[in-house]
Every structure is written in structure tokens, then in C-alpha cells.
Amino acid sequence: MLDNLTKRLSGIFGGLRRKGRLTPDDVNEMLREVRVALLEADVNFGVAKGIIANIREKAVGEDLFGSLNAEQTIVKIVRDELIEILGKDPVPINWGSNPPTVILMCGLQGSGKTTTCAKLAVWLKKQGKKPMLAACDTQRPAAITQLEVLGEQVGVPVFAKTDGTKPPQIAKEALERCRHLLLDTLIVDTAGRLQIDEPLMQELKQVFQTTKPHEVFLVLDSTTGQEAVNVAQAFHDQVQVTGAIFTKLDGDTRGGAILSVRAATGVPVRFIGVGEQVEALDFFYPNRMAERILGFGDIMGLIETAEAAVDKDDAKEMEARVKQGNIDFEVMLQQFKMMRKMGDIRKIMKMIPGLSNAIPEEALSQINDKSINRIEAIILSMTPKERRNPDVLNGSRRKRLAAGSGTSVEEVNKLVAQLYEMRRGMKQMSKLQDRMGKKGKFGRRR
Ligand SMILES: Nc1nc2c(ncn2[C@@H]2O[C@H](COP(=O)(O)OP(=O)(O)OP(=O)(O)O)[C@@H](O)[C@H]2O)c(=O)[nH]1
Ligand SMILES: [Mg+2]
């Protein structure tokens, strides 16, 4: 996600750090570089110009020159400016006064509307809502089935009609059904359209008028770059768009449109799609995005992900065992499970501050599920006794494990050696902590 911009900016600010005291020329040069970096990330020209002008103005007011922490001051100014441009405060869902809340989804063909409908339903369920999906894309025969399959997958009812009923009427009936079933949110999927497609725009307007949506979310494909901003303007002119959802930010995108859309059209970003799975939708926080762009990582996001995935009691027990150096294959298996629940390990590592820039892309790509799968297969081939007490793993047992897991004896040996290595490391660590604790120099935090 915007990795190139992050790398460019850290390079620019890193250069300032090496310089120490700054002259006005240094700052001008820095601003020029930031501007190029923004443009290369596909930020709208006018928006980039505005950002630079604001940074310059604030920098002048900060009495930057000659001060020793000029770099930190500049990073802070840039951060604040990015937050400002992204809309400052996150925008909560407008629930309306009496349910159901209607959310109308629109966007170009293939932007990710239908997928995002399902993702949004999952997100709403996590908020304790009872959503329903309405299939108002009658253009593509497969579209209804697609939504029905997704609805089934996420456990949300789908209202659909295949008897030639027109979308505005389907939407109207869906709303009635939604009320009848006492569900509180209706998400309306619509047909993908090409911008110029007048009849489809008319249809969207009619659906808008019959459902009077509380939110109109425009789904934008972030890989389309600047074009996304033009699309947003075109839709906004027709129906009042209340929010943008940028999809496919997990891919290799320049993504600068996400920085431009609000400044250029007034439409704030509300969610971002970060993967193909139905969970891969994040509520949009301007400050988190700004900090992520600047390579600070996404600590809050990381904590939320971890909290959602980890059972508190499990975590406590694991911590105690790790402290005693008392881990076994049972614990290892549990840790893998936890990591799986947290999602893509690479995505998690990218959320850790500093790490995203420190680790080269190739190294990250080598950390994969496959190697974890092999280790897991070995552990799963063990008997419960072997998992708890690896000392019993003699040669013949190791051979059996290799055969049972489709790996080799070498791999099994390596895994067992790793466990002993980890135990040793943990014991040493806790001894060290104890000693420091006794000296009273570094009191343990817990
Ligand atoms: N990697 C990635 N893929 C996504 C994301 N969101 C959607 N997609 C993919 O984009 C493709 C198109 O998604 P759809 O939801 O069918 O798009 P649509 O806008 O409903 O398309 P039409 O109904 O034809 O207009 C699918 O293959 C999705 O899996 C995302 O955040 N990340
Ligand atoms: Mg669709």
C-alpha cells in the first residue's frame, strides 16, 4: 500500500537528518523532492501543489533553520498536513433516525462493488448490526449469483429477483423485506457502469430516489490512479456521494488518488479494501493512513488485529510458559493458529513501525504460509505425548513424523533443534530480567 511513496519520503527525510542544521535552500530542495514524490505516487497536481504550499507556510512559522531537530519538526508538519488533506477526523456511518439504514453502492465496472458489499456486511455484523444485501445489478446475469454466493458465505440474507423487475423496484421491495425482517441495514449493490453510460446513470438515480439512502458509497479501484478522482467527480455530480471506498490497496498501487479525492471533490474516504477476502475491509482513519505513508507503521491497527485474534486467557498462559522457558510443540502450534487468525503475516509485519522499510521486499516475500504449513504438518503428526515432551523423539519416531507429514527427517531434526534453541533463549532471557529486576535498575513492567 503506497509503499513506494513511503520509501521515497523516508529517503528524503533521512537525507535531512544527515545534514543536521538546515538552510532555507535545504528546505526548498526537500519540498521540491516531496512534490515529485507525491506526483509520482499519482497525487493530483493541484492537490500536491496545495500540500507543498501549506507545508512551506507552516515550516516558515516554525523557526526551523539552525535548530537541531529540524527533521522531526518537518516530519511532524508533513504528517499534520497529510492528516488534514485526508479529512482529519474519521467519518462515522450516518445511521439515520429510524432503521433500516440504507447504503447505496455505486462505481465503475469491476471496481469491486459486489465484493465490497459483502465485506461491508461482515464489518457491520462485527458492529452488532443486522445487514441485508439487495441485488440491484440486473445488467450482468452472473451478478445476482455472485452476491448470493457471497451472502451465503458471510451469513447475510440477500434479496434478489430474476423475473425482469427493474432495479428501483427491487430496491423498494428489498427495503420492505428488510423492515419486515427487522433487519437494520440495507446494502444495495448496483450495476457496474462506464462513466458515459447515461441509461445506467439514470437507473442509479432512480434507485437513489426510491431508497433515499443515508450513505452513498462510491467504490473506486485504487489501481486506476488519477482516473479515480475524475470518476468520483462524475458520480458526485449525479448522485450525492457521501463517501469513497478505495479497493485493491493491497496490490502494487501508486494509490495517490486516495490523497487527492477529498481535496479535489469533497468526498471523504470512508473505508479501504485491502484484499480479496471478505474480512479485508478497514475503516478509514486519516491519522493512521498519514502515519503509515510516513513509515510510522500502523500500531493502532496492529493492536486491534491482535486483540481480535487472541483469546486473553490463552495469551496469559502462553506468556507464563514462555517466561519459564517451558514451551513445547503444543505451544508452537497454538502460536501458529494465532498468527493465522491475525491474517497475512506479511501484512502484519508491514504494520510494525520501522520494519516496513528495514526489511527488503524479497526477504518479506520469503516468509510465507508454505514454510509454516510444513512445520505445522510435522507437529500435527506427533502424538499428544510427543508434543508435550519432545525428549521422547528418538530416531524411529522422527522417521515416522517425516513420513507422516510428507517432509524429511532433516526437517524434523531442524524443527526439534529449533525448539530446544528457543527454550534456551527464553530461559536466559528471563534469568537476565530477574537479575535486572533484583538490582532494581530496570523494574519489570508487569
Ligand atoms: N486484491 C483485491 N481485489 C479486490 C478487492 N476488492 C475487489 N477485488 C477484486 O476485484 C474483482 C472485481 O470485483 P467485483 O466485486 O466483482 O467488482 P464489481 O464492481 O462488482 O464489478 P461489476 O459488477 O462487474 O461492475 C474481483 O476479482 C474481486 O475479488 C481488494 O480490495 N483487493
Ligand atoms: Mg458487481
GROMACS .gro file of C-alpha atoms and ligand atoms in nm:
model
  479
    1MET     CA    1   0.000   0.000   0.000
    2LEU     CA    2   0.167   0.321  -0.113
    3ASP     CA    3   0.498   0.155  -0.032
    4ASN     CA    4   0.690   0.349  -0.292
    5LEU     CA    5   0.575   0.683  -0.158
    6THR     CA    6   0.670   0.571   0.192
    7LYS     CA    7   1.017   0.473   0.075
    8ARG     CA    8   1.067   0.797  -0.114
    9LEU     CA    9   0.960   1.012   0.179
   10SER     CA   10   1.175   0.826   0.431
   11GLY     CA   11   1.468   0.872   0.194
   12ILE     CA   12   1.406   1.246   0.173
   13PHE     CA   13   1.369   1.294   0.549
   14GLY     CA   14   1.664   1.065   0.618
   15GLY     CA   15   1.873   1.295   0.399
   16LEU     CA   16   1.774   1.592   0.618
   17ARG     CA   17   1.876   1.405   0.929
   18ARG     CA   18   2.224   1.355   0.793
   19LYS     CA   19   2.252   1.725   0.718
   20GLY     CA   20   2.192   1.842   1.074
   21ARG     CA   21   2.128   2.216   1.069
   22LEU     CA   22   1.915   2.324   0.774
   23THR     CA   23   1.939   2.625   0.549
   24PRO     CA   24   1.642   2.770   0.358
   25ASP     CA   25   1.791   2.610   0.047
   26ASP     CA   26   1.781   2.268   0.212
   27VAL     CA   27   1.415   2.312   0.289
   28ASN     CA   28   1.336   2.428  -0.064
   29GLU     CA   29   1.516   2.130  -0.205
   30MET     CA   30   1.330   1.900   0.034
   31LEU     CA   31   0.994   2.048  -0.066
   32ARG     CA   32   1.075   2.002  -0.431
   33GLU     CA   33   1.158   1.637  -0.370
   34VAL     CA   34   0.842   1.580  -0.170
   35ARG     CA   35   0.641   1.732  -0.452
   36VAL     CA   36   0.799   1.499  -0.708
   37ALA     CA   37   0.738   1.202  -0.478
   38LEU     CA   38   0.371   1.295  -0.444
   39LEU     CA   39   0.328   1.337  -0.817
   40GLU     CA   40   0.498   1.006  -0.882
   41ALA     CA   41   0.259   0.843  -0.640
   42ASP     CA   42  -0.014   0.982  -0.863
   43VAL     CA   43  -0.137   1.254  -0.633
   44ASN     CA   44  -0.341   1.510  -0.822
   45PHE     CA   45  -0.126   1.801  -0.946
   46GLY     CA   46  -0.330   2.076  -0.781
   47VAL     CA   47  -0.355   1.883  -0.458
   48ALA     CA   48   0.021   1.823  -0.446
   49LYS     CA   49   0.081   2.192  -0.507
   50GLY     CA   50  -0.154   2.281  -0.220
   51ILE     CA   51   0.015   2.034   0.014
   52ILE     CA   52   0.358   2.180  -0.061
   53ALA     CA   53   0.237   2.538  -0.016
   54ASN     CA   54   0.088   2.453   0.324
   55ILE     CA   55   0.400   2.270   0.440
   56ARG     CA   56   0.613   2.563   0.334
   57GLU     CA   57   0.395   2.807   0.521
   58LYS     CA   58   0.399   2.603   0.841
   59ALA     CA   59   0.772   2.540   0.813
   60VAL     CA   60   0.843   2.912   0.794
   61GLY     CA   61   0.638   2.971   1.107
   62GLU     CA   62   0.830   2.704   1.297
   63ASP     CA   63   1.166   2.879   1.307
   64LEU     CA   64   1.322   2.573   1.160
   65PHE     CA   65   1.658   2.689   1.047
   66GLY     CA   66   1.956   2.620   1.259
   67SER     CA   67   1.759   2.408   1.501
   68LEU     CA   68   1.889   2.060   1.564
   69ASN     CA   69   1.568   1.866   1.535
   70ALA     CA   70   1.453   2.028   1.215
   71GLU     CA   71   1.393   1.691   1.056
   72GLN     CA   72   1.150   1.585   1.328
   73THR     CA   73   0.970   1.916   1.303
   74ILE     CA   74   0.935   1.878   0.929
   75VAL     CA   75   0.809   1.520   0.953
   76LYS     CA   76   0.551   1.639   1.202
   77ILE     CA   77   0.442   1.923   0.974
   78VAL     CA   78   0.410   1.685   0.679
   79ARG     CA   79   0.220   1.436   0.891
   80ASP     CA   80  -0.027   1.702   1.007
   81GLU     CA   81  -0.071   1.821   0.652
   82LEU     CA   82  -0.142   1.469   0.524
   83ILE     CA   83  -0.396   1.415   0.800
   84GLU     CA   84  -0.559   1.744   0.711
   85ILE     CA   85  -0.579   1.656   0.343
   86LEU     CA   86  -0.726   1.313   0.423
   87GLY     CA   87  -1.007   1.473   0.618
   88LYS     CA   88  -0.867   1.496   0.972
   89ASP     CA   89  -1.139   1.308   1.160
   90PRO     CA   90  -1.277   0.970   1.057
   91VAL     CA   91  -1.640   0.992   0.943
   92PRO     CA   92  -1.872   0.753   1.127
   93ILE     CA   93  -2.162   0.585   0.946
   94ASN     CA   94  -2.472   0.801   0.929
   95TRP     CA   95  -2.725   0.562   1.080
   96GLY     CA   96  -3.030   0.781   1.029
   97SER     CA   97  -3.304   0.812   1.288
   98ASN     CA   98  -3.518   0.510   1.207
   99PRO     CA   99  -3.388   0.185   1.069
  100PRO     CA  100  -3.317   0.041   0.827
  101THR     CA  101  -3.019   0.249   0.728
  102VAL     CA  102  -2.976   0.233   0.352
  103ILE     CA  103  -2.628   0.219   0.200
  104LEU     CA  104  -2.619   0.256  -0.177
  105MET     CA  105  -2.309   0.125  -0.350
  106CYS     CA  106  -2.203   0.257  -0.689
  107GLY     CA  107  -1.899   0.263  -0.909
  108LEU     CA  108  -1.744   0.164  -1.237
  109GLN     CA  109  -1.736  -0.186  -1.378
  110GLY     CA  110  -1.504  -0.415  -1.190
  111SER     CA  111  -1.417  -0.161  -0.924
  112GLY     CA  112  -1.511  -0.408  -0.652
  113LYS     CA  113  -1.869  -0.309  -0.563
  114THR     CA  114  -2.014  -0.654  -0.517
  115THR     CA  115  -1.716  -0.781  -0.318
  116THR     CA  116  -1.723  -0.467  -0.105
  117CYS     CA  117  -2.096  -0.515  -0.034
  118ALA     CA  118  -2.012  -0.848   0.130
  119LYS     CA  119  -1.711  -0.701   0.311
  120LEU     CA  120  -1.924  -0.418   0.444
  121ALA     CA  121  -2.184  -0.668   0.563
  122VAL     CA  122  -1.912  -0.851   0.756
  123TRP     CA  123  -1.789  -0.524   0.905
  124LEU     CA  124  -2.143  -0.423   1.004
  125LYS     CA  125  -2.205  -0.757   1.169
  126LYS     CA  126  -1.894  -0.703   1.378
  127GLN     CA  127  -2.052  -0.373   1.487
  128GLY     CA  128  -2.354  -0.567   1.608
  129LYS     CA  129  -2.571  -0.471   1.310
  130LYS     CA  130  -2.808  -0.693   1.116
  131PRO     CA  131  -2.748  -0.620   0.750
  132MET     CA  132  -2.923  -0.740   0.435
  133LEU     CA  133  -2.797  -0.726   0.078
  134ALA     CA  134  -3.007  -0.620  -0.221
  135ALA     CA  135  -2.908  -0.741  -0.569
  136CYS     CA  136  -2.987  -0.446  -0.795
  137ASP     CA  137  -2.740  -0.534  -1.067
  138THR     CA  138  -2.960  -0.682  -1.337
  139GLN     CA  139  -2.714  -0.599  -1.616
  140ARG     CA  140  -2.491  -0.896  -1.573
  141PRO     CA  141  -2.672  -1.230  -1.529
  142ALA     CA  142  -2.396  -1.367  -1.306
  143ALA     CA  143  -2.401  -1.064  -1.076
  144ILE     CA  144  -2.701  -1.185  -0.874
  145THR     CA  145  -2.548  -1.528  -0.823
  146GLN     CA  146  -2.221  -1.365  -0.720
  147LEU     CA  147  -2.396  -1.165  -0.450
  148GLU     CA  148  -2.599  -1.466  -0.336
  149VAL     CA  149  -2.286  -1.678  -0.300
  150LEU     CA  150  -2.113  -1.402  -0.104
  151GLY     CA  151  -2.421  -1.353   0.115
  152GLU     CA  152  -2.427  -1.722   0.195
  153GLN     CA  153  -2.057  -1.716   0.273
  154VAL     CA  154  -2.088  -1.431   0.522
  155GLY     CA  155  -2.425  -1.537   0.663
  156VAL     CA  156  -2.627  -1.238   0.546
  157PRO     CA  157  -2.964  -1.258   0.366
  158VAL     CA  158  -2.974  -1.145   0.003
  159PHE     CA  159  -3.284  -1.002  -0.163
  160ALA     CA  160  -3.288  -1.076  -0.536
  161LYS     CA  161  -3.537  -1.102  -0.823
  162THR     CA  162  -3.481  -1.263  -1.159
  163ASP     CA  163  -3.821  -1.201  -1.321
  164GLY     CA  164  -3.727  -0.887  -1.508
  165THR     CA  165  -3.814  -0.647  -1.228
  166LYS     CA  166  -3.623  -0.322  -1.264
  167PRO     CA  167  -3.361  -0.223  -1.006
  168PRO     CA  168  -3.556   0.070  -0.849
  169GLN     CA  169  -3.849  -0.165  -0.782
  170ILE     CA  170  -3.618  -0.439  -0.650
  171ALA     CA  171  -3.461  -0.188  -0.414
  172LYS     CA  172  -3.805  -0.079  -0.295
  173GLU     CA  173  -3.915  -0.435  -0.225
  174ALA     CA  174  -3.583  -0.514  -0.057
  175LEU     CA  175  -3.637  -0.222   0.178
  176GLU     CA  176  -3.983  -0.353   0.268
  177ARG     CA  177  -3.846  -0.703   0.329
  178CYS     CA  178  -3.567  -0.558   0.538
  179ARG     CA  179  -3.821  -0.379   0.760
  180HIS     CA  180  -4.037  -0.686   0.778
  181LEU     CA  181  -3.744  -0.900   0.896
  182LEU     CA  182  -3.645  -0.630   1.147
  183LEU     CA  183  -3.302  -0.601   0.993
  184ASP     CA  184  -3.132  -0.267   1.043
  185THR     CA  185  -2.908  -0.202   0.742
  186LEU     CA  186  -2.972  -0.249   0.371
  187ILE     CA  187  -2.673  -0.257   0.139
  188VAL     CA  188  -2.771  -0.206  -0.223
  189ASP     CA  189  -2.541  -0.347  -0.492
  190THR     CA  190  -2.581  -0.180  -0.832
  191ALA     CA  191  -2.466  -0.247  -1.185
  192GLY     CA  192  -2.117  -0.152  -1.289
  193ARG     CA  193  -2.122   0.131  -1.534
  194LEU     CA  194  -1.898   0.312  -1.770
  195GLN     CA  195  -1.899   0.675  -1.681
  196ILE     CA  196  -2.061   0.787  -2.002
  197ASP     CA  197  -2.338   0.532  -1.980
  198GLU     CA  198  -2.640   0.761  -1.950
  199PRO     CA  199  -2.918   0.499  -1.911
  200LEU     CA  200  -2.731   0.329  -1.628
  201MET     CA  201  -2.672   0.662  -1.455
  202GLN     CA  202  -3.046   0.726  -1.481
  203GLU     CA  203  -3.116   0.387  -1.326
  204LEU     CA  204  -2.878   0.467  -1.040
  205LYS     CA  205  -3.056   0.797  -0.984
  206GLN     CA  206  -3.391   0.618  -0.970
  207VAL     CA  207  -3.263   0.369  -0.714
  208PHE     CA  208  -3.131   0.670  -0.522
  209GLN     CA  209  -3.470   0.840  -0.530
  210THR     CA  210  -3.672   0.533  -0.426
  211THR     CA  211  -3.444   0.430  -0.139
  212LYS     CA  212  -3.331   0.772  -0.016
  213PRO     CA  213  -3.002   0.629   0.108
  214HIS     CA  214  -2.831   0.752   0.424
  215GLU     CA  215  -2.497   0.677   0.268
  216VAL     CA  216  -2.389   0.660  -0.095
  217PHE     CA  217  -2.055   0.486  -0.118
  218LEU     CA  218  -1.858   0.515  -0.437
  219VAL     CA  219  -1.628   0.219  -0.487
  220LEU     CA  220  -1.303   0.321  -0.653
  221ASP     CA  221  -1.031   0.096  -0.786
  222SER     CA  222  -0.707   0.240  -0.650
  223THR     CA  223  -0.508   0.088  -0.934
  224THR     CA  224  -0.669   0.331  -1.177
  225GLY     CA  225  -0.471   0.620  -1.029
  226GLN     CA  226  -0.577   0.974  -1.113
  227GLU     CA  227  -0.874   0.850  -1.309
  228ALA     CA  228  -1.040   0.760  -0.977
  229VAL     CA  229  -1.068   1.128  -0.895
  230ASN     CA  230  -1.242   1.207  -1.225
  231VAL     CA  231  -1.478   0.916  -1.169
  232ALA     CA  232  -1.560   1.046  -0.822
  233GLN     CA  233  -1.642   1.388  -0.963
  234ALA     CA  234  -1.866   1.240  -1.234
  235PHE     CA  235  -2.065   1.030  -0.986
  236HIS     CA  236  -2.082   1.309  -0.733
  237ASP     CA  237  -2.242   1.530  -0.996
  238GLN     CA  238  -2.521   1.274  -1.048
  239VAL     CA  239  -2.596   1.138  -0.701
  240GLN     CA  240  -2.474   1.285  -0.379
  241VAL     CA  241  -2.182   1.062  -0.289
  242THR     CA  242  -2.117   1.057   0.087
  243GLY     CA  243  -1.802   0.852   0.088
  244ALA     CA  244  -1.536   0.682  -0.118
  245ILE     CA  245  -1.416   0.327  -0.069
  246PHE     CA  246  -1.078   0.257  -0.227
  247THR     CA  247  -1.029  -0.109  -0.318
  248LYS     CA  248  -0.724  -0.313  -0.411
  249LEU     CA  249  -0.488  -0.117  -0.191
  250ASP     CA  250  -0.319  -0.447  -0.112
  251GLY     CA  251  -0.179  -0.461  -0.460
  252ASP     CA  252   0.107  -0.277  -0.614
  253THR     CA  253  -0.064   0.057  -0.646
  254ARG     CA  254   0.062   0.409  -0.661
  255GLY     CA  255  -0.256   0.496  -0.477
  256GLY     CA  256  -0.208   0.872  -0.475
  257ALA     CA  257  -0.574   0.913  -0.562
  258ILE     CA  258  -0.655   0.833  -0.203
  259LEU     CA  259  -0.474   1.153  -0.105
  260SER     CA  260  -0.645   1.356  -0.376
  261VAL     CA  261  -1.009   1.259  -0.379
  262ARG     CA  262  -1.130   1.454  -0.079
  263ALA     CA  263  -0.936   1.767  -0.164
  264ALA     CA  264  -1.048   1.753  -0.527
  265THR     CA  265  -1.414   1.658  -0.482
  266GLY     CA  266  -1.506   1.699  -0.115
  267VAL     CA  267  -1.588   1.327  -0.086
  268PRO     CA  268  -1.412   1.176   0.216
  269VAL     CA  269  -1.259   0.827   0.213
  270ARG     CA  270  -1.457   0.601   0.445
  271PHE     CA  271  -1.316   0.251   0.400
  272ILE     CA  272  -1.028   0.083   0.225
  273GLY     CA  273  -1.024  -0.262   0.067
  274VAL     CA  274  -0.701  -0.443   0.133
  275GLY     CA  275  -0.751  -0.791  -0.008
  276GLU     CA  276  -0.984  -1.033  -0.176
  277GLN     CA  277  -1.110  -1.199   0.143
  278VAL     CA  278  -1.438  -1.078   0.294
  279GLU     CA  279  -1.261  -0.954   0.607
  280ALA     CA  280  -1.026  -0.733   0.409
  281LEU     CA  281  -1.203  -0.402   0.463
  282ASP     CA  282  -1.068  -0.138   0.702
  283PHE     CA  283  -1.249   0.160   0.839
  284PHE     CA  284  -1.058   0.469   0.728
  285TYR     CA  285  -0.867   0.677   0.982
  286PRO     CA  286  -0.687   0.979   0.829
  287ASN     CA  287  -0.421   0.986   1.100
  288ARG     CA  288  -0.338   0.619   1.067
  289MET     CA  289  -0.312   0.647   0.691
  290ALA     CA  290  -0.087   0.953   0.715
  291GLU     CA  291   0.142   0.783   0.963
  292ARG     CA  292   0.154   0.474   0.755
  293ILE     CA  293   0.251   0.674   0.449
  294LEU     CA  294   0.532   0.828   0.652
  295GLY     CA  295   0.653   0.482   0.757
  296PHE     CA  296   0.547   0.507   1.121
  297GLY     CA  297   0.363   0.179   1.084
  298ASP     CA  298   0.008   0.127   1.196
  299ILE     CA  299   0.036   0.049   1.565
  300MET     CA  300  -0.330   0.104   1.644
  301GLY     CA  301  -0.434  -0.119   1.357
  302LEU     CA  302  -0.189  -0.382   1.473
  303ILE     CA  303  -0.322  -0.378   1.827
  304GLU     CA  304  -0.678  -0.407   1.701
  305THR     CA  305  -0.590  -0.701   1.479
  306ALA     CA  306  -0.408  -0.875   1.761
  307GLU     CA  307  -0.686  -0.814   2.009
  308ALA     CA  308  -0.945  -0.951   1.774
  309ALA     CA  309  -0.743  -1.265   1.711
  310VAL     CA  310  -0.614  -1.354   2.055
  311ASP     CA  311  -0.801  -1.510   2.340
  312LYS     CA  312  -0.689  -1.325   2.656
  313ASP     CA  313  -0.661  -1.636   2.877
  314ASP     CA  314  -0.465  -1.823   2.611
  315ALA     CA  315  -0.230  -1.531   2.576
  316LYS     CA  316  -0.166  -1.512   2.953
  317GLU     CA  317  -0.091  -1.880   2.979
  318MET     CA  318   0.139  -1.861   2.684
  319GLU     CA  319   0.325  -1.567   2.829
  320ALA     CA  320   0.380  -1.754   3.155
  321ARG     CA  321   0.514  -2.058   2.978
  322VAL     CA  322   0.741  -1.854   2.756
  323LYS     CA  323   0.885  -1.688   3.067
  324GLN     CA  324   0.964  -2.024   3.224
  325GLY     CA  325   1.119  -2.147   2.904
  326ASN     CA  326   0.857  -2.415   2.924
  327ILE     CA  327   0.737  -2.420   2.567
  328ASP     CA  328   0.666  -2.733   2.371
  329PHE     CA  329   0.516  -2.817   2.035
  330GLU     CA  330   0.168  -2.765   2.175
  331VAL     CA  331   0.254  -2.400   2.237
  332MET     CA  332   0.415  -2.367   1.896
  333LEU     CA  333   0.102  -2.498   1.729
  334GLN     CA  334  -0.108  -2.253   1.925
  335GLN     CA  335   0.114  -1.967   1.816
  336PHE     CA  336   0.071  -2.061   1.452
  337LYS     CA  337  -0.302  -2.067   1.498
  338MET     CA  338  -0.292  -1.721   1.648
  339MET     CA  339  -0.080  -1.590   1.362
  340ARG     CA  340  -0.324  -1.736   1.113
  341LYS     CA  341  -0.614  -1.565   1.283
  342MET     CA  342  -0.430  -1.235   1.261
  343GLY     CA  343  -0.416  -1.277   0.887
  344ASP     CA  344  -0.141  -1.239   0.634
  345ILE     CA  345   0.189  -1.242   0.820
  346ARG     CA  346   0.346  -1.004   0.568
  347LYS     CA  347   0.064  -0.758   0.613
  348ILE     CA  348   0.120  -0.770   0.988
  349MET     CA  349   0.492  -0.712   0.956
  350LYS     CA  350   0.428  -0.410   0.741
  351MET     CA  351   0.223  -0.258   1.022
  352ILE     CA  352   0.521  -0.261   1.256
  353PRO     CA  353   0.695   0.078   1.261
  354GLY     CA  354   1.039   0.082   1.104
  355LEU     CA  355   1.010  -0.275   0.991
  356SER     CA  356   0.838  -0.198   0.664
  357ASN     CA  357   1.139  -0.001   0.546
  358ALA     CA  358   1.404  -0.210   0.717
  359ILE     CA  359   1.318  -0.542   0.560
  360PRO     CA  360   1.381  -0.576   0.189
  361GLU     CA  361   1.085  -0.680  -0.020
  362GLU     CA  362   1.248  -1.011  -0.123
  363ALA     CA  363   1.302  -1.115   0.236
  364LEU     CA  364   0.938  -1.041   0.315
  365SER     CA  365   0.821  -1.248   0.023
  366GLN     CA  366   1.013  -1.548   0.155
  367ILE     CA  367   0.811  -1.553   0.472
  368ASN     CA  368   0.517  -1.749   0.356
  369ASP     CA  369   0.243  -1.979   0.464
  370LYS     CA  370   0.410  -2.272   0.293
  371SER     CA  371   0.701  -2.297   0.533
  372ILE     CA  372   0.463  -2.264   0.826
  373ASN     CA  373   0.240  -2.530   0.674
  374ARG     CA  374   0.529  -2.778   0.664
  375ILE     CA  375   0.619  -2.718   1.027
  376GLU     CA  376   0.257  -2.747   1.124
  377ALA     CA  377   0.226  -3.076   0.935
  378ILE     CA  378   0.516  -3.220   1.135
  379ILE     CA  379   0.367  -3.112   1.467
  380LEU     CA  380   0.026  -3.246   1.370
  381SER     CA  381   0.183  -3.587   1.301
  382MET     CA  382   0.302  -3.608   1.662
  383THR     CA  383   0.113  -3.782   1.939
  384PRO     CA  384  -0.001  -3.553   2.222
  385LYS     CA  385   0.274  -3.702   2.438
  386GLU     CA  386   0.540  -3.619   2.182
  387ARG     CA  387   0.411  -3.265   2.151
  388ARG     CA  388   0.436  -3.207   2.523
  389ASN     CA  389   0.763  -3.388   2.573
  390PRO     CA  390   0.995  -3.365   2.272
  391ASP     CA  391   1.265  -3.558   2.464
  392VAL     CA  392   1.099  -3.884   2.360
  393LEU     CA  393   1.154  -3.811   1.992
  394ASN     CA  394   1.413  -4.074   1.904
  395GLY     CA  395   1.532  -4.171   1.558
  396SER     CA  396   1.249  -4.404   1.468
  397ARG     CA  397   0.984  -4.160   1.587
  398ARG     CA  398   1.143  -3.886   1.381
  399LYS     CA  399   1.135  -4.109   1.075
  400ARG     CA  400   0.766  -4.172   1.135
  401LEU     CA  401   0.698  -3.798   1.165
  402ALA     CA  402   0.879  -3.724   0.840
  403ALA     CA  403   0.679  -3.989   0.657
  404GLY     CA  404   0.352  -3.883   0.820
  405SER     CA  405   0.393  -3.517   0.730
  406GLY     CA  406   0.541  -3.560   0.385
  407THR     CA  407   0.864  -3.388   0.491
  408SER     CA  408   1.216  -3.518   0.555
  409VAL     CA  409   1.400  -3.637   0.866
  410GLU     CA  410   1.630  -3.336   0.826
  411GLU     CA  411   1.335  -3.101   0.852
  412VAL     CA  412   1.209  -3.280   1.161
  413ASN     CA  413   1.555  -3.263   1.318
  414LYS     CA  414   1.578  -2.894   1.241
  415LEU     CA  415   1.241  -2.826   1.400
  416VAL     CA  416   1.328  -3.016   1.719
  417ALA     CA  417   1.662  -2.835   1.742
  418GLN     CA  418   1.477  -2.505   1.699
  419LEU     CA  419   1.251  -2.581   1.990
  420TYR     CA  420   1.546  -2.654   2.221
  421GLU     CA  421   1.716  -2.340   2.097
  422MET     CA  422   1.407  -2.135   2.175
  423ARG     CA  423   1.381  -2.286   2.521
  424ARG     CA  424   1.741  -2.198   2.596
  425GLY     CA  425   1.694  -1.844   2.470
  426MET     CA  426   1.385  -1.791   2.678
  427LYS     CA  427   1.542  -1.921   2.996
  428GLN     CA  428   1.841  -1.694   2.951
  429MET     CA  429   1.614  -1.401   2.886
  430SER     CA  430   1.409  -1.448   3.198
  431LYS     CA  431   1.722  -1.501   3.412
  432LEU     CA  432   1.853  -1.173   3.279
  433GLN     CA  433   1.526  -1.000   3.355
  434ASP     CA  434   1.524  -1.141   3.707
  435ARG     CA  435   1.874  -1.016   3.774
  436MET     CA  436   1.792  -0.670   3.648
  437GLY     CA  437   1.473  -0.674   3.848
  438LYS     CA  438   1.665  -0.754   4.170
  439LYS     CA  439   1.914  -0.478   4.114
  440GLY     CA  440   1.615  -0.252   4.090
  441LYS     CA  441   1.757  -0.086   3.786
  442PHE     CA  442   1.503  -0.195   3.533
  443GLY     CA  443   1.187  -0.287   3.715
  444ARG     CA  444   0.978  -0.524   3.514
  445ARG     CA  445   0.671  -0.361   3.379
  446ARG     CA  446   0.435  -0.630   3.489
  447LIG     N1  447  -0.684  -0.767  -0.433
  447LIG     C1  448  -0.805  -0.714  -0.419
  447LIG     N2  449  -0.901  -0.749  -0.503
  447LIG     C2  450  -1.022  -0.695  -0.488
  447LIG     C3  451  -1.052  -0.602  -0.384
  447LIG     N3  452  -1.180  -0.567  -0.394
  447LIG     C4  453  -1.229  -0.634  -0.501
  447LIG     N4  454  -1.136  -0.711  -0.558
  447LIG     C5  455  -1.146  -0.797  -0.677
  447LIG     O1  456  -1.188  -0.721  -0.788
  447LIG     C6  457  -1.265  -0.800  -0.879
  447LIG     C7  458  -1.393  -0.730  -0.915
  447LIG     O2  459  -1.475  -0.725  -0.801
  447LIG     P1  460  -1.634  -0.716  -0.807
  447LIG     O3  461  -1.679  -0.702  -0.666
  447LIG     O4  462  -1.694  -0.823  -0.887
  447LIG     O5  463  -1.649  -0.578  -0.884
  447LIG     P2  464  -1.783  -0.504  -0.927
  447LIG     O6  465  -1.758  -0.360  -0.915
  447LIG     O7  466  -1.900  -0.559  -0.854
  447LIG     O8  467  -1.790  -0.546  -1.081
  447LIG     P3  468  -1.917  -0.530  -1.179
  447LIG     O9  469  -2.035  -0.581  -1.106
  447LIG    O10  470  -1.881  -0.613  -1.300
  447LIG    O11  471  -1.925  -0.387  -1.213
  447LIG     C8  472  -1.285  -0.932  -0.808
  447LIG    O12  473  -1.197  -1.026  -0.862
  447LIG     C9  474  -1.252  -0.903  -0.663
  447LIG    O13  475  -1.203  -1.016  -0.596
  447LIG    C10  476  -0.944  -0.565  -0.294
  447LIG    O14  477  -0.957  -0.484  -0.201
  447LIG     N5  478  -0.825  -0.625  -0.317
  448MG      MG  479  -2.081  -0.631  -0.920
   0.00000   0.00000   0.00000
